[in-house]
Amino acid sequence: MNILSEHGFRQDGRRPNQIRNINCKLGVYSQADGSAYLEQGNTKVLCAVYGPHDSRQRSRIHEDRCIINCQYSMATFSTVERRERPRGDRRAVEFARLMEKVFESAIITTMYPCSQIDIFCELLQGDGSHLATCVNAATLALADAGVPVYGIVAAVSSACSLGGVACVDVSAREEMAIVPRLTVATLMNQDQIVLIELENRVHHQHLEVVMKSACEASEKVRSCLKTAIGSHISSALGLASNDVNSA
Amino acid sequence: MRSEVVLPGDVVNLDKNDASATQVIVGCGFDHCFNEEGDQLLVVQPGLKICANGKQWILTHSRRYIPCNGDRVLGVVTSTHGDAIKVDIGSADQAFLNFLSFEGATKSNRPNLKVGDLLFASIKFASKHLEPELTCVDDDGRARGLGVLPTSGFTFNTSLNLVRRLLSPTSKLLSLIGRDLKFEITCGLNGRIWINGQNTKEIIAIYHMIQESESVAEPDIPRFIERKMRLLQGFPVEDTVVTPMNIDP
């Protein structure tokens, strides 16, 4: 089944290189150090960040850097079929480990030895690109918490259609077509890749096209995240709009 | 003084415009020099970049406190065993405090501390590798406002940026509140504030004024306080004075 129509449009009417609408809100929890709510199309994620705080598991303490602890869970009502187990299955653990690797590269961990940063992601509604949306929500939550990072992590997924055309920001209906799917996260610019995850098989000539398209789409996601963080910083610091020019 | 909003990953130039300064002091929020010439910095925290008088730093919005030398913090006593008193100051590590660090304390004259007491202390030594050390006396052995706070009053948590704003000499919020209400306040740089007033109603009103003033711009503070005072005294509030920066209860 081809996810691209003969006129070059996808099932929801997008072009191949077009991402879905991004809505977000930072600072949704008052008891968390940083929190964010993010929608990418119909995929909705809540993320909370706690820390750096004292690590309760003494065996995991590193004396030269802090450890990143991620948890990914899907709400029981988040998919079409009700899930009996919101977290702890193999896919959720895999996503949590992938996110830990991403933010170990992004967060300046050497500033807080012997401590721990917790990132909790909850998927409220799933419509494809779950891992990418969780990484973007965690980036917003870390910016709300003021944790020092090297850059803004922007993640996006990309799929390869039958004709070798790359379609970015895959939705759930496109995921059901069992096409090769790639999730890429970039740091600071599109040349620094901190996450690559590939599902299903893809020809190596198509892989380069899909990778390049995903990196370009992550720049669009990053500009959306930058706008959101900039406006949140201006409102949180109590700045009048005419006092400050945003970078 | 120039300011602009910066985001993590941005590369900014070292500010050398102030000719009177022989060296440039780089504050928090920046990482090491980015290129070989050493005149560029990497922004690692989102916030407001401020350049003034040969210094540049980033004013960030954060709730987690990182201990710094010389900061005055509000802490809660968590353990009084032995010579070291453990104090929770909301950072990644618990702080500790020697019982001789109080005014007039000796081995035979120990301060009367219990678990749960509220302490206003100064950070004597802070490092990322060690637990921070607190003290309640200055170099001359005087308290100067530090020590155990009274058991009455109300303690709440805010963001670090709001406390810095309250402690700034240009801030008018506390003086405007003090014009109508009598109250005591202790601001810890770790985002904790202790207030005490004449009755519970005024304490709650002061708490709401401080908490909601975070997103109010500094020129709008007088109208914000006037509106809150009218609400407290039961007078009707004119809606024409509401600006978009104000918080509607």
Short mmCIF file of N, CA and C in Angstrom, two decimals, chain A residues 17 33 36 90 98 100 115 117 126 167 184 211 218 227 236 246:
data_model
loop_
_atom_site.label_atom_id
_atom_site.label_comp_id
_atom_site.label_asym_id
_atom_site.label_seq_id
_atom_site.Cartn_x
_atom_site.Cartn_y
_atom_site.Cartn_z
N ASN A 17 7.34 16.57 2.46
CA ASN A 17 8.27 17.21 3.39
C ASN A 17 7.58 18.14 4.38
N ASP A 33 9.99 20.51 38.36
CA ASP A 33 10.96 21.57 38.07
C ASP A 33 10.78 22.11 36.66
N ALA A 36 6.11 20.28 30.28
CA ALA A 36 5.69 20.73 28.96
C ALA A 36 4.61 19.81 28.45
N ARG A 90 8.20 -4.01 26.42
CA ARG A 90 9.50 -3.94 25.78
C ARG A 90 9.68 -2.65 24.99
N LEU A 98 16.39 4.84 24.67
CA LEU A 98 16.80 5.71 23.59
C LEU A 98 16.79 7.17 24.02
N GLU A 100 17.19 8.24 27.04
CA GLU A 100 18.31 8.48 27.95
C GLU A 100 19.59 8.75 27.17
N SER A 115 24.38 13.22 41.07
CA SER A 115 22.96 13.55 41.14
C SER A 115 22.24 12.91 39.97
N ILE A 117 18.77 13.31 37.11
CA ILE A 117 17.72 14.09 36.46
C ILE A 117 16.68 13.11 35.94
N GLY A 126 -2.03 8.82 20.86
CA GLY A 126 -1.02 8.36 19.93
C GLY A 126 -1.52 8.44 18.50
N CYS A 167 8.78 10.79 3.28
CA CYS A 167 7.66 11.51 3.90
C CYS A 167 7.98 11.69 5.37
N VAL A 184 14.94 10.47 13.72
CA VAL A 184 16.21 11.16 13.81
C VAL A 184 16.04 12.33 14.77
N MET A 211 17.17 10.01 5.29
CA MET A 211 17.92 10.67 6.35
C MET A 211 18.04 12.17 6.11
N SER A 218 13.84 18.29 10.82
CA SER A 218 14.12 18.62 12.22
C SER A 218 14.45 20.09 12.40
N THR A 227 10.70 29.08 19.03
CA THR A 227 9.67 30.10 19.22
C THR A 227 8.92 29.88 20.52
N ALA A 236 7.68 34.24 31.39
CA ALA A 236 8.04 33.80 32.74
C ALA A 236 8.89 34.82 33.46
N SER A 246 13.71 39.53 20.62
CA SER A 246 14.03 38.11 20.67
C SER A 246 15.10 37.79 19.64
#
